PDB file of C-alpha atoms in Angstrom:
ATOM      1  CA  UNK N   1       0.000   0.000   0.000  1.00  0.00           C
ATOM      2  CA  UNK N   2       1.535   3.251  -0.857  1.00  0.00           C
ATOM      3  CA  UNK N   3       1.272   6.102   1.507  1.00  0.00           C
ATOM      4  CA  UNK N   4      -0.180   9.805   1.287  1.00  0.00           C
ATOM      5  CA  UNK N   5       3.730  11.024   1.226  1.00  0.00           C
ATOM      6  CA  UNK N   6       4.438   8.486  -1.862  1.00  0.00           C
ATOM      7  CA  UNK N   7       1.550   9.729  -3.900  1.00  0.00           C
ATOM      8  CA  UNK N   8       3.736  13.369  -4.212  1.00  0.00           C
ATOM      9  CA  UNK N   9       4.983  13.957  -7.994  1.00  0.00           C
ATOM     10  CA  UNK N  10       6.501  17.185  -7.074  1.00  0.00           C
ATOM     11  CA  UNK N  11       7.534  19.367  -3.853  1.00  0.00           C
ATOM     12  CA  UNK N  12       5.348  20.619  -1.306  1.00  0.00           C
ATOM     13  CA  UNK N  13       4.290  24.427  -2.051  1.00  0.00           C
ATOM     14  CA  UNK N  14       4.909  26.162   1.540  1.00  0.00           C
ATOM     15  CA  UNK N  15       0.823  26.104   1.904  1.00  0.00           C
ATOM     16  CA  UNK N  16       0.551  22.427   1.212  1.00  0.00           C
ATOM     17  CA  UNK N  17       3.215  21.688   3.346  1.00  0.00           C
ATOM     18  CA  UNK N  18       1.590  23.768   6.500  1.00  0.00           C
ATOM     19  CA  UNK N  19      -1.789  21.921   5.181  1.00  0.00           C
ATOM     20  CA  UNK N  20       0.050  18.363   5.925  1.00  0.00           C
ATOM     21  CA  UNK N  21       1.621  19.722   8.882  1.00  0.00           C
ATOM     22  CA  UNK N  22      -1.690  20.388  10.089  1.00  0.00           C
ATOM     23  CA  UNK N  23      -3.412  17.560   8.958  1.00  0.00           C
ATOM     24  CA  UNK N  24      -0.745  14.858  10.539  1.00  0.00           C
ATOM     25  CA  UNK N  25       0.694  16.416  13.715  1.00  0.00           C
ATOM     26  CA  UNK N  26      -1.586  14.866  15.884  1.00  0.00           C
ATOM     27  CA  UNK N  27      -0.431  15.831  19.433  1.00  0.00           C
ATOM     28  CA  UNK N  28      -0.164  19.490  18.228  1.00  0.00           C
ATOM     29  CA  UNK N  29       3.579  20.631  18.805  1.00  0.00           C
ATOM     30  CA  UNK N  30       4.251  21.192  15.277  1.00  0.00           C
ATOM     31  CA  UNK N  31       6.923  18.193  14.515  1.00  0.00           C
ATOM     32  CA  UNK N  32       6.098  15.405  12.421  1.00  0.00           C
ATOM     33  CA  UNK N  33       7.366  11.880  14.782  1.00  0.00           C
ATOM     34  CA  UNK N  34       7.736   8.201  13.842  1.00  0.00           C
ATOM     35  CA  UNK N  35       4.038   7.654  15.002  1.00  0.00           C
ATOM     36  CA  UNK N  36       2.837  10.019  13.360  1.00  0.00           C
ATOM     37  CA  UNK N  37       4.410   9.470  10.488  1.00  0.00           C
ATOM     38  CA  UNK N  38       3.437   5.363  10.897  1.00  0.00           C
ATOM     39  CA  UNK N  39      -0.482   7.009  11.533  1.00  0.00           C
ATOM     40  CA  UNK N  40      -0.307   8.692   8.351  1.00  0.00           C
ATOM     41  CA  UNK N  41       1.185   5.668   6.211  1.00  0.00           C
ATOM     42  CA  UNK N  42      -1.408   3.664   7.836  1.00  0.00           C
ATOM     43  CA  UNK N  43      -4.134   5.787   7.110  1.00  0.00           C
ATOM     44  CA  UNK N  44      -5.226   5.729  10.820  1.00  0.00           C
ATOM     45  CA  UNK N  45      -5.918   9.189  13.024  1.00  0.00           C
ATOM     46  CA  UNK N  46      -5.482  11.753  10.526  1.00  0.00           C
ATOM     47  CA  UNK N  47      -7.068  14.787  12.461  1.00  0.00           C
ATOM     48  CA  UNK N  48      -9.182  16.953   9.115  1.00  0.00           C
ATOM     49  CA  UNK N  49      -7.581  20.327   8.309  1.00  0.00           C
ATOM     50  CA  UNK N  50      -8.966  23.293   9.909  1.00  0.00           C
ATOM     51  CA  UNK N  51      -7.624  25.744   7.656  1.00  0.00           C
ATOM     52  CA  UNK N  52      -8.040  24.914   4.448  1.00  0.00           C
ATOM     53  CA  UNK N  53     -11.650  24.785   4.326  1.00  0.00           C
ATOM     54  CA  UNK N  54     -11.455  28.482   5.469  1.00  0.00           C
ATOM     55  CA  UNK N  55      -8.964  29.166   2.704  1.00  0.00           C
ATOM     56  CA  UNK N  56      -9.272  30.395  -0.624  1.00  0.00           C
ATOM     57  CA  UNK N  57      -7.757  28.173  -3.188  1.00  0.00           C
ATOM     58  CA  UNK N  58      -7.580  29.582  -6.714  1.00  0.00           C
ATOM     59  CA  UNK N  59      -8.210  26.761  -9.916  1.00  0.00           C
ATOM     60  CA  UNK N  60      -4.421  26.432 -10.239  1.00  0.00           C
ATOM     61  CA  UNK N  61      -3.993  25.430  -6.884  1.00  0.00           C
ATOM     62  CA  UNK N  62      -6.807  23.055  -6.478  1.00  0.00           C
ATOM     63  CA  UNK N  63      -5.644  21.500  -9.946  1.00  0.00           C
ATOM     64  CA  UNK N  64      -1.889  21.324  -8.388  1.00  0.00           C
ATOM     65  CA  UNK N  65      -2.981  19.312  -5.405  1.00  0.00           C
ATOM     66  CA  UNK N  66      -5.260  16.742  -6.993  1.00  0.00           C
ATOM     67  CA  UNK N  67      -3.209  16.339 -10.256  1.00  0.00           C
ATOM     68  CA  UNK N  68      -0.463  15.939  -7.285  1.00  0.00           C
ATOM     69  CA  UNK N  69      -2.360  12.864  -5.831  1.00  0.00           C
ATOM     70  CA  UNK N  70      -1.800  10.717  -9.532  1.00  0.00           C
ATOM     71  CA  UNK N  71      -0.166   8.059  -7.363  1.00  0.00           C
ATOM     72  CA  UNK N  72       0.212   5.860 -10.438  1.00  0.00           C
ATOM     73  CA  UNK N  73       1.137   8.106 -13.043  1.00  0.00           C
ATOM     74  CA  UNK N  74      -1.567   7.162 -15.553  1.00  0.00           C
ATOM     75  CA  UNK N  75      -2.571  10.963 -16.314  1.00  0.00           C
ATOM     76  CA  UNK N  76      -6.340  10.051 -14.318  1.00  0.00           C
ATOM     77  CA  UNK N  77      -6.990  10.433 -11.115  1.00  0.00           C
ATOM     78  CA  UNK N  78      -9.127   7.135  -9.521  1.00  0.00           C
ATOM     79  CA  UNK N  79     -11.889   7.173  -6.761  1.00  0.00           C
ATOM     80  CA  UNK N  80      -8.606   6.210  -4.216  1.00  0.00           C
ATOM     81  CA  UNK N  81      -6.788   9.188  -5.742  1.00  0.00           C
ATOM     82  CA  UNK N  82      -9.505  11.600  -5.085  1.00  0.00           C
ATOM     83  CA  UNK N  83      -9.782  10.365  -1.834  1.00  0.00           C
ATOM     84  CA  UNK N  84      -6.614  11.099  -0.469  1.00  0.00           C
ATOM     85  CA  UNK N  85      -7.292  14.269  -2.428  1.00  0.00           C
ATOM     86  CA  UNK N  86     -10.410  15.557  -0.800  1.00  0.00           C
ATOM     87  CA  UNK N  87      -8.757  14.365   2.476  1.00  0.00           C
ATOM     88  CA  UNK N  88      -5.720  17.097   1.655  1.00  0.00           C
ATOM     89  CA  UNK N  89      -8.167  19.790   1.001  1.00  0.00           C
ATOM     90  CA  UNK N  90      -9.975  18.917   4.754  1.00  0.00           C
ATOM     91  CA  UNK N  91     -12.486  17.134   3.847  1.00  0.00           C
ATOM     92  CA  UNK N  92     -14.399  15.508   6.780  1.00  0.00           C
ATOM     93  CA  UNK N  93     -15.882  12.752   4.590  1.00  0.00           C
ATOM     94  CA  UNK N  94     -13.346  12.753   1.505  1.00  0.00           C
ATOM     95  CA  UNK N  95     -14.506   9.054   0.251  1.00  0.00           C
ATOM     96  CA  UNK N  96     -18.602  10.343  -0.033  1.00  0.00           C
ATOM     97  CA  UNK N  97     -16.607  13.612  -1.802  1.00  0.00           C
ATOM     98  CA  UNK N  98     -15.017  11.756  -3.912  1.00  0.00           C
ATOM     99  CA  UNK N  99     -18.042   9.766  -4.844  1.00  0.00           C
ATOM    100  CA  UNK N 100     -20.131  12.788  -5.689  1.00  0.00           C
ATOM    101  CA  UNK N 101     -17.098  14.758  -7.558  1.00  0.00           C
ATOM    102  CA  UNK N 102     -16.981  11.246  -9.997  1.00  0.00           C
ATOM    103  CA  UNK N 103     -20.372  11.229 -10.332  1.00  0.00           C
ATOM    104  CA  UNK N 104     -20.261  14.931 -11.604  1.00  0.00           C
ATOM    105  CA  UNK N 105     -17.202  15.416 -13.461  1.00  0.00           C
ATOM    106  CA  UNK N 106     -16.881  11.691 -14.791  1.00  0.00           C
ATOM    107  CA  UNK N 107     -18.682  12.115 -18.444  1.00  0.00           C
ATOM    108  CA  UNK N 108     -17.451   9.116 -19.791  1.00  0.00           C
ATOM    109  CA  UNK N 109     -18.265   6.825 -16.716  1.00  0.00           C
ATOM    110  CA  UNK N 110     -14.978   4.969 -17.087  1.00  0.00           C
ATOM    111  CA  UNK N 111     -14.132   5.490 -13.221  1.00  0.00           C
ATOM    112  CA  UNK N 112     -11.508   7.994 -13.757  1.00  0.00           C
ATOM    113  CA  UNK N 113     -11.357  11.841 -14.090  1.00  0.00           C
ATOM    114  CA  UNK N 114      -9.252  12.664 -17.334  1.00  0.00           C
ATOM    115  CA  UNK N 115      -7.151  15.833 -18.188  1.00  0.00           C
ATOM    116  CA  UNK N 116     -10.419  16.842 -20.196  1.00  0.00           C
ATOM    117  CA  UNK N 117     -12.742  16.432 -17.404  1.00  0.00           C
ATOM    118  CA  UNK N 118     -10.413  17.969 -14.676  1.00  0.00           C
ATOM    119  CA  UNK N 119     -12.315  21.122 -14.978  1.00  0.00           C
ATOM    120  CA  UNK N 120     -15.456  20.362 -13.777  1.00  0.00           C
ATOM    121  CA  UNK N 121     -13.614  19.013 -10.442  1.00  0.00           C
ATOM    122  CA  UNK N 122     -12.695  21.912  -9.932  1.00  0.00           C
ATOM    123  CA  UNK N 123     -15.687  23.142 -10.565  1.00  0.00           C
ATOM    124  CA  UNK N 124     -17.462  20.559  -7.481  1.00  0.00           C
ATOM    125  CA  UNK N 125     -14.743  21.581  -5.533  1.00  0.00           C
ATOM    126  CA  UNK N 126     -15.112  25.499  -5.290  1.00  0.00           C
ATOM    127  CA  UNK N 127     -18.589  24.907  -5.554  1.00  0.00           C
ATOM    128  CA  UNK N 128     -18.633  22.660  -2.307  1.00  0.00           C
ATOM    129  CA  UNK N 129     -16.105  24.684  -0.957  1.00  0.00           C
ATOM    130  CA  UNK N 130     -18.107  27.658  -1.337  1.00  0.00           C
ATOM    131  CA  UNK N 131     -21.388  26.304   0.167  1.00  0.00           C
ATOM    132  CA  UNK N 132     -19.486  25.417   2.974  1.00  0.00           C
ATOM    133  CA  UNK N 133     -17.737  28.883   3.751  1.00  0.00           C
ATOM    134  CA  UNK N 134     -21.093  30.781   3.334  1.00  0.00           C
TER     135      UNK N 134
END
């Protein structure tokens, strides 16, 4: 099983990085340790992100971090994929997130969001996003 840290194609911006900070320091003083570390390449008592869903994320940036979860390579991005996704973005239920986002940006219904359909992603995600802030 490959772990959230794996799925990475490219370096942390400094906001992503403060996200996964956030997201995996479970006791709070700001240092990643070995269980915390084991926790997150376990998949076990990942606290949700406060922050993010209080932050404004332009298209570019919600495109970099879920183009950034293509754990295999393939160019798609897979219902595990967008998990792990919606879980960066603080998601408090990222697999029903990533249900509804394939169900509305999958046109094809092959089980994977393409390059072409990326756009209305990011569409469900600001508009989720946005119903959420207001």
């Amino acid at each position: 099983m490959e772990g959230h840290f794996l799925a990475l194609q490219r370096p942390l911006s400094e906001k992503e990085a403060n996200l996964v900070l956030e997201m995996r320091d479970i006791n709070g003083d700001g240092v990643l340790d070995k269980q915390e570390l084991m926790a997150d390449l376990t998949q076990i008592n990942v606290k949700p992100c406060t922050t993010l869903p209080n932050m404004h994320l332009t298209r570019e940036e919600i495109r970099e971090i879920f183009t950034g979860f293509d754990i295999d390579g393939d160019g798609f991005l897979n219902k595990n994929e967008l998990t792990q996704a919606f879980g960066m973005v603080g998601s408090y239920a990222p697999l029903f997130k990533a249900h509804y986002a394939m169900v509305h940006a999958d046109d094809d219904g092959d089980g994977l969001i393409s390059e072409s359909e990326l756009n209305k992603l990011i569409d469900y995600v600001e508009k989720t996003n946005r119903r959420r802030l207001n």
